[in-house]
Short mmCIF file of C-alpha atoms in Angstrom, two decimals:
data_model
loop_
_atom_site.label_atom_id
_atom_site.label_comp_id
_atom_site.label_asym_id
_atom_site.label_seq_id
_atom_site.Cartn_x
_atom_site.Cartn_y
_atom_site.Cartn_z
CA MET A 1 36.03 14.24 45.45
CA LEU A 2 32.37 14.95 45.82
CA ARG A 3 32.73 16.15 49.36
CA SER A 4 35.59 18.49 48.57
CA CYS A 5 33.57 20.16 45.80
CA ALA A 6 30.58 20.67 48.06
CA ALA A 7 32.87 22.16 50.68
CA ARG A 8 34.15 24.72 48.17
CA LEU A 9 30.60 25.80 47.43
CA ARG A 10 29.88 26.38 51.09
CA THR A 11 32.75 28.79 51.27
CA LEU A 12 31.15 30.79 48.46
CA GLY A 13 27.64 30.54 49.82
CA ALA A 14 25.77 30.74 46.51
CA GLY A 15 22.21 29.76 47.23
CA ARG A 16 19.85 29.89 44.27
CA GLY A 17 18.43 26.53 43.29
CA GLY A 18 18.13 25.36 46.87
CA ALA A 19 21.83 25.14 47.65
CA ARG A 20 22.77 24.52 51.27
CA PRO A 21 23.67 27.67 53.20
CA PRO A 22 27.27 28.10 54.30
CA ALA A 23 28.48 27.72 57.84
CA GLY A 24 29.45 30.79 59.84
CA ASN A 25 27.77 34.17 59.72
CA PRO A 26 25.46 34.24 56.67
CA GLY A 27 24.75 37.40 54.68
CA PRO A 28 21.37 38.06 53.02
CA ALA A 29 22.17 35.87 50.00
CA GLN A 30 22.94 32.94 52.23
CA ARG A 31 19.94 33.45 54.51
CA TRP A 32 17.56 33.41 51.56
CA PHE A 33 17.86 29.65 51.43
CA SER A 34 18.49 28.89 55.06
CA SER A 35 15.89 26.85 56.89
CA GLU A 36 15.67 24.48 59.83
CA LYS A 37 13.67 22.14 57.60
CA LEU A 38 16.31 21.70 54.90
CA SER A 39 16.45 18.13 53.69
CA ALA A 40 19.74 16.30 54.00
CA ASN A 41 19.12 14.74 50.61
CA ASP A 42 21.21 16.38 47.90
CA ARG A 43 19.08 16.18 44.73
CA SER A 44 21.97 17.10 42.42
CA LEU A 45 23.59 13.66 42.71
CA PRO A 46 22.93 10.78 40.27
CA ASN A 47 19.87 8.60 40.91
CA PRO A 48 18.51 5.58 38.99
CA SER A 49 16.39 7.79 36.70
CA TRP A 50 19.45 9.54 35.22
CA ASN A 51 20.26 8.40 31.70
CA LYS A 52 23.75 7.55 30.43
CA ASP A 53 24.38 11.03 28.99
CA LEU A 54 23.49 12.82 32.23
CA ARG A 55 25.70 10.51 34.29
CA LEU A 56 28.60 10.97 31.89
CA LEU A 57 28.32 14.78 31.94
CA PHE A 58 28.13 14.73 35.75
CA GLU A 59 31.24 12.58 36.02
CA GLN A 60 33.17 14.72 33.53
CA PHE A 61 32.48 17.88 35.50
CA MET A 62 33.10 16.32 38.89
CA LYS A 63 36.58 15.57 37.54
CA LYS A 64 36.93 19.21 36.50
CA CYS A 65 36.20 20.18 40.10
CA GLU A 66 39.37 18.47 41.24
CA ASP A 67 41.68 21.27 40.06
CA GLY A 68 39.34 23.95 41.41
CA SER A 69 38.38 25.43 38.02
CA TRP A 70 34.77 24.25 38.37
CA THR A 71 32.56 23.86 41.45
CA HIS A 72 29.68 21.45 41.93
CA MET A 73 26.47 22.97 43.37
CA PRO A 74 24.48 20.79 45.76
CA SER A 75 20.70 21.27 45.61
CA TYR A 76 17.89 20.57 48.04
CA SER A 77 14.11 20.58 48.21
CA TYR A 78 13.57 23.12 50.92
CA LYS A 79 10.63 24.37 52.91
CA ASN A 80 11.03 27.96 53.93
CA THR A 81 10.24 29.38 57.34
CA LEU A 82 12.21 32.34 58.65
CA SER A 83 13.81 33.02 55.30
CA THR A 84 10.47 34.29 53.98
CA GLN A 85 10.82 37.29 56.25
CA ASP A 86 14.31 37.93 54.96
CA PHE A 87 13.00 37.90 51.43
CA THR A 88 9.97 40.13 51.96
CA THR A 89 12.15 42.78 53.54
CA LEU A 90 13.99 42.90 50.22
CA ILE A 91 10.98 43.50 47.99
CA ARG A 92 9.24 46.71 48.85
CA ASP A 93 6.74 46.09 46.04
CA GLY A 94 5.80 42.56 47.08
CA LYS A 95 2.64 41.58 48.89
CA LEU A 96 2.91 39.36 51.93
CA PRO A 97 2.77 35.65 51.23
CA ASN A 98 -0.09 33.57 52.58
CA LYS A 99 -1.06 30.42 54.42
CA HIS A 100 0.24 28.08 51.70
CA LEU A 101 3.81 28.52 52.88
CA SER A 102 3.84 25.54 55.22
CA GLN A 103 3.59 23.18 52.23
CA ALA A 104 5.94 25.14 49.98
CA GLN A 105 8.60 23.39 47.93
CA LEU A 106 11.12 24.65 45.43
CA PHE A 107 9.40 24.25 42.03
CA THR A 108 12.36 22.57 40.33
CA ARG A 109 12.66 19.99 43.13
CA SER A 110 8.99 19.35 43.84
CA TYR A 111 8.61 16.16 41.80
CA GLU A 112 9.49 12.66 42.91
CA GLU A 113 12.73 11.21 41.56
CA GLY A 114 12.74 10.87 37.79
CA LEU A 115 9.31 12.38 37.07
CA GLY A 116 10.20 16.05 36.67
CA PHE A 117 13.35 18.15 36.76
CA GLU A 118 16.54 16.11 37.13
CA TYR A 119 19.52 18.44 37.00
CA VAL A 120 22.90 19.39 38.36
CA MET A 121 24.76 22.69 38.09
CA PHE A 122 28.46 23.56 38.11
CA TYR A 123 30.01 27.01 38.02
CA ASN A 124 33.29 28.47 36.90
CA ASP A 125 34.11 31.53 38.94
CA ALA A 126 36.96 32.79 36.75
CA GLU A 127 34.84 32.69 33.59
CA ASN A 128 31.52 33.88 35.13
CA ARG A 129 29.86 30.75 33.76
CA THR A 130 27.29 28.35 35.15
CA ILE A 131 26.47 25.12 33.36
CA CYS A 132 23.39 23.00 34.02
CA PHE A 133 22.88 19.41 32.89
CA PHE A 134 19.15 18.76 32.72
CA GLN A 135 16.98 15.74 31.97
CA GLY A 136 13.24 16.44 31.77
CA GLY A 137 11.01 13.63 33.04
CA PRO A 138 7.64 12.42 31.76
CA TYR A 139 5.58 14.85 33.87
CA LEU A 140 7.05 17.81 32.00
CA GLN A 141 5.35 17.03 28.70
CA GLY A 142 4.03 19.69 26.32
CA ALA A 143 3.50 18.39 22.79
CA PRO A 144 3.38 14.59 22.78
CA GLY A 145 6.86 13.18 23.41
CA PHE A 146 8.49 16.56 24.01
CA LEU A 147 9.20 18.94 26.89
CA HIS A 148 6.74 21.75 27.59
CA GLY A 149 8.15 25.18 26.67
CA GLY A 150 7.45 26.23 30.25
CA ALA A 151 9.66 23.44 31.62
CA ILE A 152 12.57 24.58 29.45
CA SER A 153 11.91 28.18 30.48
CA THR A 154 11.98 27.11 34.12
CA MET A 155 15.40 25.50 33.91
CA ILE A 156 16.70 28.45 31.89
CA ASP A 157 15.45 30.86 34.58
CA ALA A 158 17.05 28.72 37.28
CA THR A 159 20.41 28.51 35.50
CA LEU A 160 20.58 32.18 34.47
CA GLY A 161 19.49 33.20 37.96
CA THR A 162 22.26 31.12 39.49
CA SER A 163 24.82 32.84 37.26
CA ALA A 164 23.48 36.25 38.27
CA MET A 165 23.37 35.39 41.95
CA ILE A 166 26.93 34.11 42.01
CA ALA A 167 27.95 37.41 40.40
CA VAL A 168 26.12 39.93 42.64
CA GLY A 169 24.05 38.24 45.41
CA ILE A 170 20.26 37.97 45.71
CA VAL A 171 18.55 38.76 42.40
CA MET A 172 15.11 38.66 40.85
CA THR A 173 14.28 37.88 37.23
CA ALA A 174 13.26 41.07 35.39
CA ASN A 175 13.23 39.78 31.81
CA LEU A 176 13.55 36.47 29.98
CA ASN A 177 13.75 36.42 26.19
CA ILE A 178 13.72 32.82 24.98
CA THR A 179 13.95 31.56 21.40
CA PHE A 180 12.89 27.96 20.89
CA LYS A 181 14.58 26.46 17.82
CA ARG A 182 13.78 22.76 18.13
CA PRO A 183 11.64 20.70 20.52
CA ILE A 184 13.47 18.71 23.22
CA PRO A 185 12.55 15.01 23.48
CA LEU A 186 11.29 13.91 26.90
CA GLY A 187 13.95 12.08 28.89
CA SER A 188 16.95 13.36 26.92
CA ALA A 189 19.85 15.14 28.66
CA VAL A 190 20.61 18.69 27.58
CA VAL A 191 23.36 21.18 28.42
CA ILE A 192 22.41 24.73 29.50
CA ASN A 193 25.51 26.86 29.17
CA SER A 194 25.16 30.34 30.71
CA GLN A 195 27.42 33.31 31.19
CA VAL A 196 27.22 36.77 32.74
CA ASP A 197 27.59 39.22 29.84
CA LYS A 198 27.45 42.55 31.65
CA ILE A 199 26.78 44.16 35.04
CA GLU A 200 25.47 47.75 35.17
CA GLY A 201 24.67 48.95 38.69
CA ARG A 202 21.95 46.61 39.97
CA LYS A 203 21.35 45.13 36.50
CA VAL A 204 22.91 41.80 35.55
CA PHE A 205 22.67 40.64 31.93
CA VAL A 206 23.01 36.88 31.46
CA SER A 207 22.62 34.68 28.38
CA CYS A 208 22.59 30.97 27.62
CA ASN A 209 21.97 28.31 25.05
CA VAL A 210 20.52 24.84 25.43
CA ARG A 211 22.20 22.06 23.44
CA SER A 212 22.01 18.30 23.14
CA ALA A 213 24.44 16.25 25.25
CA ASP A 214 26.77 15.90 22.23
CA GLU A 215 26.48 19.71 21.75
CA LYS A 216 25.60 19.24 18.05
CA THR A 217 21.96 20.38 18.29
CA VAL A 218 21.02 23.85 19.54
CA TYR A 219 17.52 23.58 21.03
CA THR A 220 17.03 26.97 22.65
CA GLU A 221 18.73 30.33 23.17
CA ALA A 222 17.97 32.98 25.79
CA THR A 223 19.00 36.38 27.05
CA SER A 224 17.93 37.79 30.39
CA LEU A 225 18.04 40.66 32.82
CA PHE A 226 18.20 40.18 36.58
CA ILE A 227 17.94 42.90 39.21
CA LYS A 228 20.01 42.77 42.39
CA LEU A 229 17.70 43.12 45.40
CA GLU A 230 18.56 45.64 48.07
CA PRO A 231 16.56 46.50 51.19
CA GLY A 232 14.16 49.38 50.65
CA LYS A 233 14.77 49.69 46.93
CA SER A 234 12.07 49.18 44.33
CA LEU A 235 12.18 46.28 41.89
CA THR A 236 11.56 48.50 38.90
CA MET B 1 -24.73 25.88 31.63
CA LEU B 2 -21.44 24.11 32.12
CA ARG B 3 -22.33 21.37 29.71
CA SER B 4 -23.48 23.75 27.00
CA CYS B 5 -20.22 25.70 27.15
CA ALA B 6 -18.18 22.51 26.88
CA ALA B 7 -20.30 21.45 23.94
CA ARG B 8 -19.51 24.69 22.10
CA LEU B 9 -15.80 24.03 22.57
CA ARG B 10 -16.11 20.58 21.05
CA THR B 11 -17.56 22.10 17.91
CA LEU B 12 -14.45 24.28 17.63
CA GLY B 13 -12.00 21.53 18.46
CA ALA B 14 -9.33 23.69 20.08
CA GLY B 15 -6.95 21.36 21.79
CA ARG B 16 -3.98 23.00 23.49
CA GLY B 17 -3.94 22.64 27.25
CA GLY B 18 -5.33 19.14 27.12
CA ALA B 19 -8.83 19.99 25.88
CA ARG B 20 -11.02 17.08 24.86
CA PRO B 21 -11.02 16.35 21.12
CA PRO B 22 -14.21 16.94 19.16
CA ALA B 23 -16.50 14.24 17.90
CA GLY B 24 -16.61 13.44 14.20
CA ASN B 25 -13.68 13.49 11.79
CA PRO B 26 -10.73 15.17 13.52
CA GLY B 27 -8.13 17.21 11.64
CA PRO B 28 -4.47 17.39 12.75
CA ALA B 29 -5.18 20.02 15.42
CA GLN B 30 -7.80 17.83 16.99
CA ARG B 31 -5.77 14.61 16.77
CA TRP B 32 -2.86 16.19 18.62
CA PHE B 33 -4.72 15.74 21.86
CA SER B 34 -6.78 12.69 21.08
CA SER B 35 -6.10 9.56 23.11
CA GLU B 36 -7.89 6.46 24.27
CA LYS B 37 -6.51 7.11 27.74
CA LEU B 38 -8.06 10.57 28.23
CA SER B 39 -9.27 11.04 31.76
CA ALA B 40 -12.92 11.84 32.26
CA ASN B 41 -11.94 14.29 34.98
CA ASP B 42 -12.13 17.89 33.77
CA ARG B 43 -9.38 19.74 35.69
CA SER B 44 -10.70 23.18 34.75
CA LEU B 45 -13.63 22.99 37.18
CA PRO B 46 -13.53 24.33 40.76
CA ASN B 47 -12.07 22.06 43.46
CA PRO B 48 -11.61 22.62 47.22
CA SER B 49 -8.14 24.15 46.72
CA TRP B 50 -9.49 27.09 44.69
CA ASN B 51 -9.54 30.34 46.62
CA LYS B 52 -12.44 32.81 46.70
CA ASP B 53 -11.03 34.99 43.89
CA LEU B 54 -10.54 32.08 41.51
CA ARG B 55 -14.06 30.77 42.14
CA LEU B 56 -15.55 34.21 41.61
CA LEU B 57 -13.71 34.75 38.32
CA PHE B 58 -14.78 31.29 37.13
CA GLU B 59 -18.42 31.98 37.95
CA GLN B 60 -18.35 35.40 36.28
CA PHE B 61 -17.03 33.95 33.04
CA MET B 62 -19.31 30.91 33.08
CA LYS B 63 -22.14 33.47 33.07
CA LYS B 64 -20.54 35.20 30.09
CA CYS B 65 -20.64 31.87 28.25
CA GLU B 66 -24.43 31.91 28.35
CA ASP B 67 -24.80 34.44 25.53
CA GLY B 68 -22.10 32.75 23.47
CA SER B 69 -19.59 35.61 23.62
CA TRP B 70 -17.14 33.55 25.70
CA THR B 71 -16.45 29.81 25.72
CA HIS B 72 -15.18 27.71 28.60
CA MET B 73 -12.29 25.34 27.80
CA PRO B 74 -12.32 21.98 29.57
CA SER B 75 -8.86 20.59 30.39
CA TYR B 76 -7.55 17.10 31.07
CA SER B 77 -4.40 15.33 32.23
CA TYR B 78 -3.76 13.18 29.24
CA LYS B 79 -1.40 10.39 28.37
CA ASN B 80 -0.57 10.31 24.72
CA THR B 81 -0.36 7.22 22.58
CA LEU B 82 -1.15 7.44 18.89
CA SER B 83 -1.10 11.21 18.91
CA THR B 84 2.69 11.16 19.33
CA GLN B 85 2.97 9.85 15.80
CA ASP B 86 0.70 12.61 14.53
CA PHE B 87 2.93 15.17 16.19
CA THR B 88 6.27 13.81 15.01
CA THR B 89 5.07 13.85 11.40
CA LEU B 90 4.63 17.58 11.85
CA ILE B 91 8.14 18.38 13.05
CA ARG B 92 10.73 17.47 10.51
CA ASP B 93 13.45 18.79 12.81
CA GLY B 94 12.40 16.81 15.86
CA LYS B 95 14.09 13.68 17.11
CA LEU B 96 11.94 10.70 17.96
CA PRO B 97 10.65 10.58 21.51
CA ASN B 98 11.75 7.78 23.79
CA LYS B 99 10.64 5.16 26.26
CA HIS B 100 9.40 7.67 28.84
CA LEU B 101 6.18 8.25 26.91
CA SER B 102 4.14 5.65 28.77
CA GLN B 103 4.29 7.77 31.94
CA ALA B 104 3.88 11.11 30.21
CA GLN B 105 1.53 13.75 31.60
CA LEU B 106 0.75 17.27 30.52
CA PHE B 107 3.13 19.45 32.58
CA THR B 108 0.46 21.92 33.68
CA ARG B 109 -1.82 19.10 34.93
CA SER B 110 0.80 16.79 36.43
CA TYR B 111 0.38 17.85 40.07
CA GLU B 112 -2.21 16.60 42.51
CA GLU B 113 -5.14 18.90 43.21
CA GLY B 114 -4.08 22.19 44.79
CA LEU B 115 -0.30 21.63 44.80
CA GLY B 116 0.64 23.04 41.40
CA PHE B 117 -1.13 24.70 38.50
CA GLU B 118 -4.83 25.36 39.16
CA TYR B 119 -6.31 27.18 36.19
CA VAL B 120 -9.18 27.58 33.81
CA MET B 121 -9.28 29.24 30.39
CA PHE B 122 -12.03 30.96 28.42
CA TYR B 123 -11.82 32.34 24.90
CA ASN B 124 -13.62 34.98 22.94
CA ASP B 125 -13.63 34.08 19.26
CA ALA B 126 -14.82 37.46 17.99
CA GLU B 127 -12.06 39.34 19.82
CA ASN B 128 -9.22 36.78 19.31
CA ARG B 129 -8.74 36.73 23.08
CA THR B 130 -8.03 33.95 25.55
CA ILE B 131 -8.16 34.58 29.28
CA CYS B 132 -6.68 32.32 31.94
CA PHE B 133 -7.42 32.43 35.65
CA PHE B 134 -4.50 30.87 37.49
CA GLN B 135 -3.69 30.04 41.10
CA GLY B 136 -0.18 28.75 41.75
CA GLY B 137 0.09 26.16 44.51
CA PRO B 138 2.84 25.61 47.10
CA TYR B 139 4.94 23.31 44.89
CA LEU B 140 5.57 26.14 42.43
CA GLN B 141 7.72 28.19 44.78
CA GLY B 142 10.73 30.22 43.66
CA ALA B 143 11.75 32.89 46.16
CA PRO B 144 10.23 32.13 49.58
CA GLY B 145 6.48 32.81 49.49
CA PHE B 146 6.36 33.60 45.79
CA LEU B 147 5.87 31.79 42.49
CA HIS B 148 8.92 30.65 40.54
CA GLY B 149 9.49 32.69 37.38
CA GLY B 150 9.39 29.41 35.46
CA ALA B 151 5.89 28.63 36.74
CA ILE B 152 4.60 32.01 35.54
CA SER B 153 6.39 31.48 32.22
CA THR B 154 4.72 28.10 31.91
CA MET B 155 1.19 29.45 32.31
CA ILE B 156 1.99 32.34 29.97
CA ASP B 157 3.23 29.87 27.33
CA ALA B 158 0.09 27.76 27.78
CA THR B 159 -2.27 30.73 27.50
CA LEU B 160 -0.51 32.40 24.55
CA GLY B 161 -0.26 29.03 22.81
CA THR B 162 -3.98 28.48 23.25
CA SER B 163 -4.70 31.87 21.67
CA ALA B 164 -2.42 31.03 18.72
CA MET B 165 -3.86 27.57 18.28
CA ILE B 166 -7.44 28.80 18.24
CA ALA B 167 -6.38 31.27 15.54
CA VAL B 168 -4.47 28.97 13.16
CA GLY B 169 -4.32 25.33 14.36
CA ILE B 170 -1.35 23.38 15.73
CA VAL B 171 1.50 25.72 16.70
CA MET B 172 4.85 25.61 18.42
CA THR B 173 6.39 28.32 20.60
CA ALA B 174 9.20 30.09 18.72
CA ASN B 175 9.82 33.01 21.09
CA LEU B 176 8.71 34.15 24.53
CA ASN B 177 9.73 37.58 25.81
CA ILE B 178 8.61 37.97 29.41
CA THR B 179 9.01 41.01 31.66
CA PHE B 180 8.53 40.35 35.36
CA LYS B 181 7.44 43.51 37.18
CA ARG B 182 6.43 42.22 40.59
CA PRO B 183 6.59 38.80 42.30
CA ILE B 184 3.32 36.83 42.55
CA PRO B 185 2.45 35.53 46.04
CA LEU B 186 1.93 31.76 46.27
CA GLY B 187 -1.74 30.81 46.36
CA SER B 188 -3.10 34.06 44.93
CA ALA B 189 -5.34 34.09 41.85
CA VAL B 190 -4.11 36.02 38.82
CA VAL B 191 -5.63 36.91 35.45
CA ILE B 192 -3.65 36.21 32.25
CA ASN B 193 -5.26 38.21 29.47
CA SER B 194 -3.97 37.34 25.99
CA GLN B 195 -4.75 38.43 22.47
CA VAL B 196 -3.60 37.62 18.95
CA ASP B 197 -1.93 40.78 17.64
CA LYS B 198 -0.96 39.74 14.12
CA ILE B 199 -0.79 36.76 11.77
CA GLU B 200 1.81 36.73 8.96
CA GLY B 201 1.88 33.50 6.98
CA ARG B 202 2.77 30.77 9.48
CA LYS B 203 3.75 33.32 12.16
CA VAL B 204 1.30 34.21 14.93
CA PHE B 205 2.16 37.10 17.26
CA VAL B 206 0.42 36.96 20.63
CA SER B 207 0.79 39.11 23.74
CA CYS B 208 -0.54 39.10 27.30
CA ASN B 209 -0.32 40.63 30.71
CA VAL B 210 -0.71 39.03 34.13
CA ARG B 211 -2.70 40.99 36.71
CA SER B 212 -4.05 40.48 40.20
CA ALA B 213 -7.65 39.28 40.53
CA ASP B 214 -8.79 42.88 41.10
CA GLU B 215 -6.76 43.91 38.01
CA LYS B 216 -5.03 46.69 39.97
CA THR B 217 -1.56 45.14 40.03
CA VAL B 218 0.33 44.26 36.85
CA TYR B 219 2.69 41.41 37.71
CA THR B 220 4.03 40.38 34.32
CA GLU B 221 3.88 41.28 30.61
CA ALA B 222 4.82 39.12 27.63
CA THR B 223 5.01 39.06 23.86
CA SER B 224 5.45 35.90 21.82
CA LEU B 225 5.81 34.33 18.42
CA PHE B 226 4.26 30.99 17.51
CA ILE B 227 4.81 29.05 14.28
CA LYS B 228 1.99 27.09 12.68
CA LEU B 229 3.13 23.52 12.10
CA GLU B 230 2.63 21.98 8.69
CA PRO B 231 3.70 18.51 7.52
CA GLY B 232 7.15 18.48 5.92
CA LYS B 233 7.95 22.11 6.71
CA SER B 234 10.86 23.15 8.92
CA LEU B 235 10.30 24.84 12.27
CA THR B 236 12.76 27.60 11.51
#
């Protein structure tokens, strides 16, 4: 089951969040995440740090993948090499990156198992929806016992960006507007439910909410704007 | 010089960002960050990973501390113990935190030296301003060679929250509205310049922009709303 879902993703080639690039002849969106140094370790699969809620949500959605309505997104800690060049050609406004690249890791996968961002994403192509199940580890603390607002913002950016990228290709965040309603306890599993609301030219409008695993508590809400990147075109 | 600036901060007792609590009889704002397990290692001081720009900005502002117009904020990776109880009494809407607390670390100080968030903050009491000098390490990568939007959001939240807390005491982020204009190269030093715009009852409105070290490039702009926490009062 798990393999067949991953295979479906490769045919789509969505890449944000460190997804493995598809086989064949990759376009720009696929090359963004391609690298010889990609780890074989898929970080979106359950590990011993996952709590009961996160495991249950994962299993429920893996079942939904069986009829093809939902697709599981694998996720890797990658180190970029050639793909940096691909990216810089897309951002006319960007300065060249520097010597730190050899150590670079995807922010949301840069912690050891269980300490930081534990998450898995699924998407529903027909409904333009991406859902993320996220458990924030002890290194993501803000106020004592609760997630840092920046950690929630990070997973929101990652989920909304995935929705936008599946819709139009390589994108960059232009605006995030996040309303925090209640603090999220460290170690609890939450559901980030996102959908593409509108596409206008290169602009993609995406929104989401963050709820408890039982969906009864709304922790956070967000709207966003992403810009599709195209060679030679400005970001603004 | 460094000691005298830190001493001035202790008389104020501002705590957000892991600052050391003041001596004497602490109020709620001070107790939030108090802990027996506080590290003696001030993470806001230069280390070998800091680039030339970050060192220069630090030295310039340490000089400005000498006449008392600006104050340097020390910063620690803390593990909370008793302070969790203090915090949960302040958020009627919050669920109790869980077993992960024993490992908890402040998100923005949870990486080893040079890999994640390297930053130092200074504040100007007379002008209601807090400034943060920030260098994002290789583990904060989003697009290849550039900072993840979530990492920028995190430092913006931390800086704006510090401004709000200095103004009114313990606060919680209610809204962040962030506009990303240009991507920030990994390893470059940026300046986050924040100011309190307005205070209305328990609401504190704070804004900032994020510029390059030479201030010529505007990378990001943000507005925010923070809510002052008071025992027994709802967050919303």
